């Protein structure tokens, strides 16, 4: 018997000697082409995914920004492994919200800001755009705070960090290709996994992690402190800029309706990875720093260095990388949104001559937020807290708009939300709105939930 | 400088004109959601103003 490949199908031919193989031989002969066909099919699927992969992975991993790393490090230090189960619940929550932006972007070919302007008129459009600009700018300041504090551990002065970051980010975006930018961003995403080897180096007890971390319970009972930490973890998992970023990114990448299944997979993988990284950070600080009050991730890195220098170094590098990845995405979210509304050329596929206002807005946001960190005596702690307060004025609005836009049959057609989607999405949005609002309020009035 | 400012103001007017009417179907559910959002934001802004005043005091 001979085998020949035509397209993706194997064709069998009888041997000229007319020898009839036995039943077992016939079966094993069929197994090889079947195996080959399956491997080829999977290889093609992976290749296709690698083409489409990006927006979901980058946005979800960038969500573990400097503020996020601080929240997870503090959670681990205060509650040990006890809140790992809660973080796992955030995977479907993050996925369901971000998946809607994939569909909206791929079907309407419009960014989130433009979709809000078009759908709800100028009042809600300006509200969202200006709010996004303020939240993004303040969040960028917090990213710079994270990056400068991380590198100051290695003796690098803040001015050198800010200058280096601005130059590096300039080089990343000005290559004139979305594809290159995305692949560089994905390299930084890989560096975000640095906490995983760190967790293996602190000799955490697997049985303790399984016993304490995977059984849902509230350590020490449900009190104000715990509630604050739960809200903070939700607040870092879903941020307003993520909705704007992923939708614009899907549009800039040129994803079509047919790409939605892969876009969904990309988002799901990103959601799982972001929580995985968070879990490993909790394992590191929960093992080494349990019972120590932690105010920032850089403080956690310094404490860790005293017990295990390499793990502390990993924590500091991870914090810098998280800040950088967050800054890369957040600054783009604002520039894309302004480009959409003002009608400027706003694609990473265009160079600085073709899209001058897009890059001006990008660098203006970046440089001004970096400079704030360098001002002596700047109220950095106040800014960090203020981000959470301002974010709750935008997040509920952006989420409600998202659900309403996904129900707009005129624009969404067959990709409209189903009743089931609306139930799940509606409940998730309601929970996020409620908890993030309470978080914002508790930041303003710290003794309210004590 | 003045010309640039005028152009910017004109651009904003154009945007307001272009998006003067909502394009989404204004069903009762949409109207109710937008109304609830207005009240929610009003509540948050009032809280922030209250906090700001108490901080000043």
Short mmCIF file of C-alpha atoms in Angstrom, two decimals:
data_model
loop_
_atom_site.label_atom_id
_atom_site.label_comp_id
_atom_site.label_asym_id
_atom_site.label_seq_id
_atom_site.Cartn_x
_atom_site.Cartn_y
_atom_site.Cartn_z
CA UNK A 1 0.00 0.00 0.00
CA UNK A 2 1.26 3.47 -0.86
CA UNK A 3 0.29 6.75 0.72
CA UNK A 4 0.14 10.07 -1.04
CA UNK A 5 -0.95 13.46 0.21
CA UNK A 6 -3.35 15.55 -1.78
CA UNK A 7 -4.20 18.75 0.01
CA UNK A 8 -4.85 17.79 3.61
CA UNK A 9 -6.17 14.27 2.78
CA UNK A 10 -4.18 11.07 2.61
CA UNK A 11 -5.08 8.75 -0.31
CA UNK A 12 -4.27 5.07 -0.12
CA UNK A 13 -3.24 3.00 -3.18
CA UNK A 14 -2.93 -0.78 -3.48
CA UNK A 15 0.60 -2.18 -3.77
CA UNK A 16 1.47 -3.56 -7.25
CA UNK A 17 2.30 -7.00 -5.77
CA UNK A 18 -1.29 -7.26 -4.67
CA UNK A 19 -0.27 -8.28 -1.17
CA UNK A 20 -3.15 -7.75 1.22
CA UNK A 21 -1.99 -6.58 4.61
CA UNK A 22 -3.59 -8.09 7.65
CA UNK A 23 -6.30 -6.32 9.60
CA UNK A 24 -3.86 -5.06 12.27
CA UNK A 25 -1.38 -3.88 9.65
CA UNK A 26 -4.14 -2.04 7.81
CA UNK A 27 -5.15 -0.31 11.05
CA UNK A 28 -1.60 0.75 11.91
CA UNK A 29 -1.11 2.03 8.37
CA UNK A 30 -4.20 4.23 8.80
CA UNK A 31 -2.99 5.47 12.17
CA UNK A 32 0.10 7.21 10.74
CA UNK A 33 -1.76 9.34 8.18
CA UNK A 34 -4.43 10.12 10.75
CA UNK A 35 -1.77 11.19 13.23
CA UNK A 36 -0.02 13.22 10.57
CA UNK A 37 -3.30 14.86 9.60
CA UNK A 38 -4.07 15.73 13.23
CA UNK A 39 -0.59 17.16 13.85
CA UNK A 40 -0.87 19.20 10.67
CA UNK A 41 -4.32 20.43 11.66
CA UNK A 42 -3.10 21.47 15.12
CA UNK A 43 0.04 23.10 13.67
CA UNK A 44 -2.14 25.12 11.31
CA UNK A 45 -4.46 26.07 14.19
CA UNK A 46 -1.50 27.21 16.31
CA UNK A 47 -0.06 29.16 13.37
CA UNK A 48 -3.44 30.84 12.84
CA UNK A 49 -3.71 31.61 16.55
CA UNK A 50 -0.22 33.15 16.56
CA UNK A 51 -1.32 35.47 13.77
CA UNK A 52 -4.43 36.56 15.66
CA UNK A 53 -2.94 36.40 19.20
CA UNK A 54 -2.10 39.67 20.83
CA UNK A 55 -4.82 42.06 21.94
CA UNK A 56 -6.30 39.69 24.54
CA UNK A 57 -2.98 38.45 25.87
CA UNK A 58 -1.35 41.88 26.02
CA UNK A 59 -4.30 43.65 27.66
CA UNK A 60 -4.85 40.95 30.27
CA UNK A 61 -1.18 40.60 31.22
CA UNK A 62 -0.69 44.38 31.18
CA UNK A 63 -3.54 44.45 33.68
CA UNK A 64 -0.99 43.10 36.17
CA UNK A 65 0.52 46.57 36.23
CA UNK A 66 2.50 48.23 39.03
CA UNK A 67 -0.67 48.86 41.07
CA UNK A 68 -1.81 45.28 40.51
CA UNK A 69 1.51 43.81 41.67
CA UNK A 70 1.31 45.92 44.84
CA UNK A 71 -2.25 44.70 45.51
CA UNK A 72 -1.32 41.02 45.06
CA UNK A 73 1.88 41.37 47.12
CA UNK A 74 -0.07 43.03 49.96
CA UNK A 75 -2.85 40.42 49.73
CA UNK A 76 -0.32 37.57 50.05
CA UNK A 77 1.52 39.27 52.92
CA UNK A 78 -1.71 39.89 54.86
CA UNK A 79 -3.75 36.75 54.16
CA UNK A 80 -1.16 34.20 53.03
CA UNK A 81 -2.63 31.74 50.52
CA UNK A 82 -6.18 32.16 51.82
CA UNK A 83 -7.49 34.33 48.99
CA UNK A 84 -6.15 32.33 46.02
CA UNK A 85 -9.63 30.84 45.42
CA UNK A 86 -11.04 34.37 45.09
CA UNK A 87 -8.49 35.27 42.42
CA UNK A 88 -9.45 32.18 40.42
CA UNK A 89 -13.04 33.46 40.34
CA UNK A 90 -11.74 36.54 38.56
CA UNK A 91 -10.77 34.54 35.43
CA UNK A 92 -14.32 34.22 34.04
CA UNK A 93 -15.19 37.73 35.21
CA UNK A 94 -12.28 39.30 33.32
CA UNK A 95 -12.94 37.05 30.32
CA UNK A 96 -16.65 37.86 29.98
CA UNK A 97 -16.08 41.60 30.12
CA UNK A 98 -13.13 41.71 27.72
CA UNK A 99 -14.67 39.22 25.28
CA UNK A 100 -17.44 41.72 24.59
CA UNK A 101 -14.87 44.30 23.41
CA UNK A 102 -13.46 41.74 20.95
CA UNK A 103 -16.88 41.22 19.37
CA UNK A 104 -17.70 44.93 19.35
CA UNK A 105 -14.37 45.85 17.75
CA UNK A 106 -14.33 43.04 15.18
CA UNK A 107 -17.95 43.65 14.06
CA UNK A 108 -18.21 47.47 14.13
CA UNK A 109 -14.52 48.19 13.28
CA UNK A 110 -14.71 51.07 15.74
CA UNK A 111 -12.91 51.75 18.99
CA UNK A 112 -14.80 51.98 22.29
CA UNK A 113 -14.70 55.79 22.44
CA UNK A 114 -16.13 56.14 18.93
CA UNK A 115 -18.75 53.49 19.69
CA UNK A 116 -19.91 55.46 22.76
CA UNK A 117 -20.03 58.77 20.85
CA UNK A 118 -21.96 57.18 18.00
CA UNK A 119 -24.27 55.12 20.19
CA UNK A 120 -25.11 57.54 23.00
CA UNK A 121 -24.35 60.98 21.62
CA UNK A 122 -21.83 63.72 22.37
CA UNK A 123 -22.64 64.17 26.10
CA UNK A 124 -21.79 60.59 27.11
CA UNK A 125 -19.00 60.53 24.55
CA UNK A 126 -17.19 63.55 25.99
CA UNK A 127 -17.80 62.31 29.52
CA UNK A 128 -16.12 58.98 28.69
CA UNK A 129 -13.28 60.51 26.68
CA UNK A 130 -12.30 63.16 29.24
CA UNK A 131 -12.71 60.70 32.13
CA UNK A 132 -10.55 58.17 30.26
CA UNK A 133 -7.89 60.80 29.66
CA UNK A 134 -7.76 61.72 33.39
CA UNK A 135 -7.80 58.09 34.61
CA UNK A 136 -5.15 57.02 32.11
CA UNK A 137 -2.88 59.93 32.93
CA UNK A 138 -3.15 59.28 36.68
CA UNK A 139 -2.63 55.54 36.17
CA UNK A 140 0.45 56.29 34.06
CA UNK A 141 1.84 58.31 36.97
CA UNK A 142 1.36 55.23 39.20
CA UNK A 143 3.18 53.10 36.60
CA UNK A 144 6.11 55.51 36.70
CA UNK A 145 6.05 55.42 40.51
CA UNK A 146 6.28 51.61 40.32
CA UNK A 147 9.07 51.64 37.72
CA UNK A 148 11.21 54.26 39.48
CA UNK A 149 10.83 52.60 42.89
CA UNK A 150 11.70 49.18 41.38
CA UNK A 151 14.87 50.43 39.70
CA UNK A 152 15.89 52.58 42.69
CA UNK A 153 16.44 49.25 44.50
CA UNK A 154 19.30 48.70 42.03
CA UNK A 155 20.60 52.23 42.55
CA UNK A 156 19.20 53.72 39.35
CA UNK A 157 18.00 57.30 39.93
CA UNK A 158 14.37 58.16 38.99
CA UNK A 159 15.40 60.67 36.28
CA UNK A 160 17.38 57.94 34.48
CA UNK A 161 14.43 55.51 34.72
CA UNK A 162 11.92 58.05 33.38
CA UNK A 163 14.24 59.09 30.51
CA UNK A 164 15.06 55.49 29.63
CA UNK A 165 11.41 54.41 29.70
CA UNK A 166 10.26 57.32 27.50
CA UNK A 167 13.03 56.59 24.96
CA UNK A 168 12.32 52.84 25.00
CA UNK A 169 8.59 53.35 24.56
CA UNK A 170 9.26 55.82 21.76
CA UNK A 171 11.36 53.26 19.92
CA UNK A 172 8.69 50.57 20.40
CA UNK A 173 5.83 52.57 18.88
CA UNK A 174 7.66 54.47 16.16
CA UNK A 175 8.60 51.49 14.02
CA UNK A 176 5.45 52.09 11.95
CA UNK A 177 4.01 48.59 12.28
CA UNK A 178 1.33 47.33 14.66
CA UNK A 179 2.69 43.78 14.32
CA UNK A 180 6.18 44.73 15.58
CA UNK A 181 4.75 46.73 18.47
CA UNK A 182 2.54 43.82 19.46
CA UNK A 183 5.31 41.24 19.36
CA UNK A 184 7.60 43.47 21.49
CA UNK A 185 4.73 43.94 23.96
CA UNK A 186 4.31 40.14 24.05
CA UNK A 187 7.99 39.77 24.94
CA UNK A 188 7.38 41.94 27.98
CA UNK A 189 4.33 39.77 28.72
CA UNK A 190 6.64 36.74 28.88
CA UNK A 191 8.85 38.61 31.37
CA UNK A 192 5.75 39.05 33.54
CA UNK A 193 5.98 35.31 34.24
CA UNK A 194 9.16 35.94 36.28
CA UNK A 195 7.16 35.48 39.50
CA UNK A 196 6.57 31.82 38.69
CA UNK A 197 10.22 30.67 39.15
CA UNK A 198 10.35 33.02 42.16
CA UNK A 199 7.52 31.07 43.78
CA UNK A 200 9.39 27.78 43.25
CA UNK A 201 12.45 29.23 44.99
CA UNK A 202 10.76 30.11 48.29
CA UNK A 203 9.97 26.46 49.11
CA UNK A 204 6.24 26.99 49.54
CA UNK A 205 4.33 24.02 50.91
CA UNK A 206 2.12 22.63 48.13
CA UNK A 207 -0.18 20.96 50.63
CA UNK A 208 -0.66 24.26 52.49
CA UNK A 209 -1.39 26.06 49.22
CA UNK A 210 -3.98 23.44 48.27
CA UNK A 211 -5.49 23.31 51.76
CA UNK A 212 -5.64 27.06 52.40
CA UNK A 213 -5.87 28.48 48.91
CA UNK A 214 -8.35 26.35 47.02
CA UNK A 215 -11.15 26.03 49.57
CA UNK A 216 -13.37 29.11 49.48
CA UNK A 217 -13.46 30.79 52.89
CA UNK A 218 -12.93 34.20 54.47
CA UNK A 219 -9.81 34.21 56.67
CA UNK A 220 -10.64 35.76 60.05
CA UNK A 221 -14.28 36.20 59.07
CA UNK A 222 -15.85 38.74 56.74
CA UNK A 223 -14.70 42.12 58.06
CA UNK A 224 -13.87 45.56 56.74
CA UNK A 225 -10.20 44.83 56.10
CA UNK A 226 -10.96 41.70 54.09
CA UNK A 227 -13.69 43.48 52.15
CA UNK A 228 -11.21 46.21 51.21
CA UNK A 229 -8.73 43.62 49.90
CA UNK A 230 -11.40 41.78 47.91
CA UNK A 231 -12.51 45.03 46.33
CA UNK A 232 -8.91 46.06 45.60
CA UNK A 233 -8.30 42.75 43.81
CA UNK A 234 -11.41 43.20 41.67
CA UNK A 235 -10.43 46.82 41.02
CA UNK A 236 -7.04 45.79 39.67
CA UNK A 237 -8.50 43.01 37.50
CA UNK A 238 -10.98 45.16 35.56
CA UNK A 239 -9.86 48.67 34.73
CA UNK A 240 -11.59 51.15 32.38
CA UNK A 241 -8.58 51.58 30.09
CA UNK A 242 -8.67 47.84 29.31
CA UNK A 243 -12.04 48.11 27.54
CA UNK A 244 -10.86 51.02 25.40
CA UNK A 245 -7.46 49.46 24.74
CA UNK A 246 -8.60 46.02 23.65
CA UNK A 247 -11.34 47.26 21.36
CA UNK A 248 -9.02 49.78 19.65
CA UNK A 249 -6.31 47.14 19.46
CA UNK A 250 -8.70 44.68 17.77
CA UNK A 251 -9.60 47.39 15.23
CA UNK A 252 -5.98 48.44 14.61
CA UNK A 253 -4.97 44.82 14.12
CA UNK A 254 -7.79 44.46 11.60
CA UNK A 255 -9.55 41.47 13.17
CA UNK A 256 -12.68 40.38 11.31
CA UNK A 257 -15.85 38.58 12.42
CA UNK A 258 -14.30 35.24 11.42
CA UNK A 259 -11.44 35.89 13.87
CA UNK A 260 -13.75 36.27 16.87
CA UNK A 261 -13.35 32.64 18.10
CA UNK A 262 -9.55 33.03 18.18
CA UNK A 263 -9.93 36.49 19.73
CA UNK A 264 -12.02 34.86 22.45
CA UNK A 265 -9.40 32.18 23.02
CA UNK A 266 -6.71 34.86 23.17
CA UNK A 267 -8.70 36.72 25.84
CA UNK A 268 -9.38 33.53 27.83
CA UNK A 269 -5.69 32.59 27.76
CA UNK A 270 -4.77 36.12 28.83
CA UNK A 271 -7.32 36.04 31.70
CA UNK A 272 -5.94 32.71 32.93
CA UNK A 273 -2.32 33.91 32.68
CA UNK A 274 -2.97 37.18 34.49
CA UNK A 275 -4.57 35.34 37.42
CA UNK A 276 -1.83 32.69 37.33
CA UNK A 277 0.80 35.41 37.76
CA UNK A 278 -1.25 36.97 40.58
CA UNK A 279 -1.48 33.58 42.32
CA UNK A 280 2.30 33.09 42.12
CA UNK A 281 2.91 36.58 43.56
CA UNK A 282 0.61 35.68 46.45
CA UNK A 283 2.52 32.42 46.93
CA UNK A 284 5.84 34.32 47.11
CA UNK A 285 4.71 36.99 49.58
CA UNK A 286 2.37 34.58 51.41
CA UNK A 287 5.30 32.25 52.09
CA UNK A 288 8.03 34.72 52.97
CA UNK A 289 6.25 37.86 54.16
CA UNK A 290 3.08 36.48 55.77
CA UNK A 291 2.10 38.72 58.68
CA UNK A 292 4.17 41.70 57.52
CA UNK A 293 2.35 44.88 56.53
CA UNK A 294 3.26 45.73 52.92
CA UNK A 295 2.53 49.16 51.40
CA UNK A 296 4.08 48.67 47.98
CA UNK A 297 5.58 45.99 45.75
CA UNK A 298 9.01 47.67 45.92
CA UNK A 299 8.87 47.40 49.71
CA UNK A 300 8.00 43.71 49.30
CA UNK A 301 11.00 43.31 46.96
CA UNK A 302 13.32 44.90 49.53
CA UNK A 303 12.02 42.64 52.33
CA UNK A 304 12.33 39.59 50.06
CA UNK A 305 15.94 40.50 49.22
CA UNK A 306 16.83 40.17 52.90
CA UNK A 307 15.71 36.53 52.98
CA UNK A 308 16.32 35.46 49.37
CA UNK A 309 18.22 37.95 47.23
CA UNK A 310 17.27 36.35 43.90
CA UNK A 311 13.54 36.23 44.66
CA UNK A 312 13.63 39.87 45.77
CA UNK A 313 15.45 40.75 42.55
CA UNK A 314 12.79 38.89 40.55
CA UNK A 315 10.09 40.85 42.37
CA UNK A 316 11.80 44.18 41.56
CA UNK A 317 12.37 43.26 37.90
CA UNK A 318 8.78 42.04 37.67
CA UNK A 319 7.51 45.30 39.16
CA UNK A 320 9.48 47.37 36.64
CA UNK A 321 8.26 45.19 33.78
CA UNK A 322 4.66 45.41 35.02
CA UNK A 323 4.87 49.20 35.13
CA UNK A 324 6.40 49.32 31.66
CA UNK A 325 3.80 47.00 30.14
CA UNK A 326 1.01 48.97 31.79
CA UNK A 327 2.48 52.24 30.52
CA UNK A 328 2.82 50.86 26.97
CA UNK A 329 -0.88 49.96 26.84
CA UNK A 330 -2.41 52.82 28.83
CA UNK A 331 -0.72 55.58 26.84
CA UNK A 332 -1.94 53.95 23.62
CA UNK A 333 -5.52 53.62 24.90
CA UNK A 334 -5.79 57.42 25.26
CA UNK A 335 -4.14 58.19 21.91
CA UNK A 336 -6.35 55.72 20.05
CA UNK A 337 -9.49 57.13 21.68
CA UNK A 338 -8.61 60.75 20.78
CA UNK A 339 -7.64 59.74 17.25
CA UNK A 340 -11.00 58.01 16.75
CA UNK A 341 -13.02 61.03 17.86
CA UNK A 342 -10.96 63.85 16.36
CA UNK A 343 -10.57 61.99 13.09
CA UNK A 344 -6.76 61.95 13.26
CA UNK A 345 -4.81 59.12 11.67
CA UNK A 346 -4.46 56.81 14.66
CA UNK A 347 -2.85 53.53 13.72
CA UNK A 348 0.46 52.03 14.78
CA UNK A 349 0.75 51.00 11.13
CA UNK A 350 1.30 54.68 10.29
CA UNK A 351 4.55 56.47 10.98
CA UNK A 352 4.98 59.78 12.79
CA UNK A 353 4.63 61.81 9.56
CA UNK A 354 1.37 60.09 8.66
CA UNK A 355 -0.12 60.26 12.17
CA UNK A 356 1.52 63.27 13.88
CA UNK A 357 -1.31 64.02 16.34
CA UNK A 358 -1.58 60.39 17.40
CA UNK A 359 2.10 60.31 18.36
CA UNK A 360 2.01 63.83 19.85
CA UNK A 361 -0.81 62.78 22.17
CA UNK A 362 1.08 59.55 23.02
CA UNK A 363 4.30 61.33 23.97
CA UNK A 364 2.53 64.23 25.72
CA UNK A 365 0.72 61.78 28.03
CA UNK A 366 3.88 59.80 28.61
CA UNK A 367 6.30 62.67 29.26
CA UNK A 368 3.99 64.72 31.49
CA UNK A 369 3.12 61.73 33.68
CA UNK A 370 6.80 60.78 33.93
CA UNK A 371 7.74 64.31 34.94
CA UNK A 372 5.24 64.30 37.83
CA UNK A 373 7.24 61.53 39.52
CA UNK A 374 10.36 63.67 39.32
CA UNK A 375 8.77 66.70 41.06
CA UNK A 376 10.20 66.84 44.60
CA UNK A 377 7.42 66.44 47.17
CA UNK A 378 4.75 65.53 44.61
CA UNK A 379 1.70 63.98 46.35
CA UNK A 380 2.33 60.51 44.88
CA UNK A 381 0.39 58.60 47.55
CA UNK A 382 -2.61 60.88 47.03
CA UNK A 383 -2.39 60.34 43.26
CA UNK A 384 -2.32 56.55 43.74
CA UNK A 385 -5.48 56.72 45.85
CA UNK A 386 -7.13 59.23 43.53
CA UNK A 387 -6.78 56.83 40.58
CA UNK A 388 -9.15 54.39 42.26
CA UNK A 389 -11.70 57.12 42.99
CA UNK A 390 -11.72 58.54 39.47
CA UNK A 391 -11.73 55.06 37.93
CA UNK A 392 -15.09 54.25 39.56
CA UNK A 393 -16.66 57.20 37.79
CA UNK A 394 -15.68 55.74 34.42
CA UNK A 395 -15.77 51.98 34.88
CA UNK A 396 -19.52 51.57 35.57
CA UNK A 397 -20.38 53.90 32.68
CA UNK A 398 -18.05 52.08 30.26
CA UNK A 399 -19.42 48.68 31.34
CA UNK A 400 -23.05 49.73 31.02
CA UNK A 401 -22.34 51.19 27.58
CA UNK A 402 -20.60 47.97 26.62
CA UNK A 403 -23.64 45.82 27.49
CA UNK A 404 -26.02 48.23 25.72
CA UNK A 405 -23.85 48.39 22.59
CA UNK A 406 -23.65 44.60 22.49
CA UNK A 407 -27.46 44.53 22.42
CA UNK A 408 -27.67 46.90 19.46
CA UNK A 409 -28.98 44.57 16.76
CA UNK A 410 -28.58 47.25 14.06
CA UNK A 411 -24.77 47.31 14.38
CA UNK A 412 -24.00 43.92 15.90
CA UNK A 413 -26.27 41.73 13.76
CA UNK A 414 -25.71 38.03 14.51
CA UNK A 415 -23.01 38.89 17.05
CA UNK A 416 -25.51 40.60 19.34
CA UNK A 417 -25.59 39.40 22.96
CA UNK A 418 -27.86 36.42 23.59
CA UNK A 419 -30.17 36.35 26.60
CA UNK A 420 -27.68 34.07 28.33
CA UNK A 421 -24.81 36.52 27.55
CA UNK A 422 -26.89 39.34 28.99
CA UNK A 423 -27.62 37.44 32.19
CA UNK A 424 -23.98 36.52 32.78
CA UNK A 425 -22.60 39.86 31.57
CA UNK A 426 -25.29 41.80 33.47
CA UNK A 427 -24.60 40.02 36.77
CA UNK A 428 -20.82 40.44 36.35
CA UNK A 429 -21.20 44.14 35.50
CA UNK A 430 -23.50 44.62 38.49
CA UNK A 431 -20.99 42.95 40.85
CA UNK A 432 -18.06 44.95 39.45
CA UNK A 433 -19.98 48.23 39.59
CA UNK A 434 -21.06 47.56 43.17
CA UNK A 435 -17.68 46.42 44.48
CA UNK A 436 -15.56 48.95 42.58
CA UNK A 437 -17.88 51.75 43.75
CA UNK A 438 -17.59 50.56 47.35
CA UNK A 439 -13.82 50.41 46.86
CA UNK A 440 -13.74 53.98 45.58
CA UNK A 441 -15.91 55.13 48.47
CA UNK A 442 -13.74 53.26 51.00
CA UNK A 443 -10.65 54.99 49.56
CA UNK A 444 -12.34 58.35 50.15
CA UNK A 445 -13.65 57.38 53.60
CA UNK A 446 -11.15 54.83 54.97
CA UNK A 447 -12.98 54.24 58.28
CA UNK A 448 -16.36 53.54 56.68
CA UNK A 449 -16.01 49.74 56.58
CA UNK A 450 -13.88 49.31 59.70
CA UNK B 1 -1.90 80.41 17.89
CA UNK B 2 -5.35 82.05 17.67
CA UNK B 3 -5.97 80.31 14.35
CA UNK B 4 -5.08 76.93 15.87
CA UNK B 5 -7.39 77.56 18.81
CA UNK B 6 -10.22 78.53 16.46
CA UNK B 7 -9.62 75.39 14.41
CA UNK B 8 -9.74 73.31 17.58
CA UNK B 9 -13.02 74.90 18.70
CA UNK B 10 -14.45 74.33 15.22
CA UNK B 11 -13.34 70.68 15.37
CA UNK B 12 -15.18 70.20 18.67
CA UNK B 13 -18.28 71.83 17.18
CA UNK B 14 -18.07 69.42 14.24
CA UNK B 15 -17.81 66.46 16.60
CA UNK B 16 -20.80 67.69 18.61
CA UNK B 17 -22.74 68.13 15.38
CA UNK B 18 -21.76 64.69 14.06
CA UNK B 19 -22.77 62.94 17.27
CA UNK B 20 -25.68 65.19 18.22
CA UNK B 21 -28.18 62.31 18.12
CA UNK B 22 -27.66 58.89 19.72
CA UNK B 23 -27.59 56.16 17.08
CA UNK B 24 -28.57 53.33 19.38
CA UNK B 25 -32.21 52.28 19.54
CA UNK B 26 -33.54 54.11 22.63
CA UNK B 27 -35.60 51.30 24.10
CA UNK B 28 -37.05 51.66 27.63
CA UNK B 29 -34.17 49.49 28.97
CA UNK B 30 -31.55 51.81 27.42
CA UNK B 31 -33.34 54.92 28.73
CA UNK B 32 -33.62 53.39 32.20
CA UNK B 33 -29.91 52.41 32.20
CA UNK B 34 -28.79 55.89 31.17
CA UNK B 35 -31.02 57.48 33.80
CA UNK B 36 -29.62 55.13 36.51
CA UNK B 37 -26.10 55.99 35.34
CA UNK B 38 -26.82 59.72 35.67
CA UNK B 39 -28.06 59.26 39.26
CA UNK B 40 -25.08 57.06 40.09
CA UNK B 41 -22.58 59.60 38.79
CA UNK B 42 -24.40 62.43 40.53
CA UNK B 43 -24.12 60.49 43.80
CA UNK B 44 -20.39 59.87 43.28
CA UNK B 45 -19.66 63.47 42.37
CA UNK B 46 -21.60 64.65 45.46
CA UNK B 47 -19.49 62.32 47.61
CA UNK B 48 -16.29 63.69 46.09
CA UNK B 49 -17.40 67.29 46.63
CA UNK B 50 -18.32 66.44 50.26
CA UNK B 51 -14.91 64.83 50.77
CA UNK B 52 -13.16 67.82 49.22
CA UNK B 53 -15.04 70.26 51.49
CA UNK B 54 -14.32 68.21 54.63
CA UNK B 55 -10.64 68.04 53.62
CA UNK B 56 -10.51 71.83 53.27
CA UNK B 57 -12.11 72.25 56.72
#
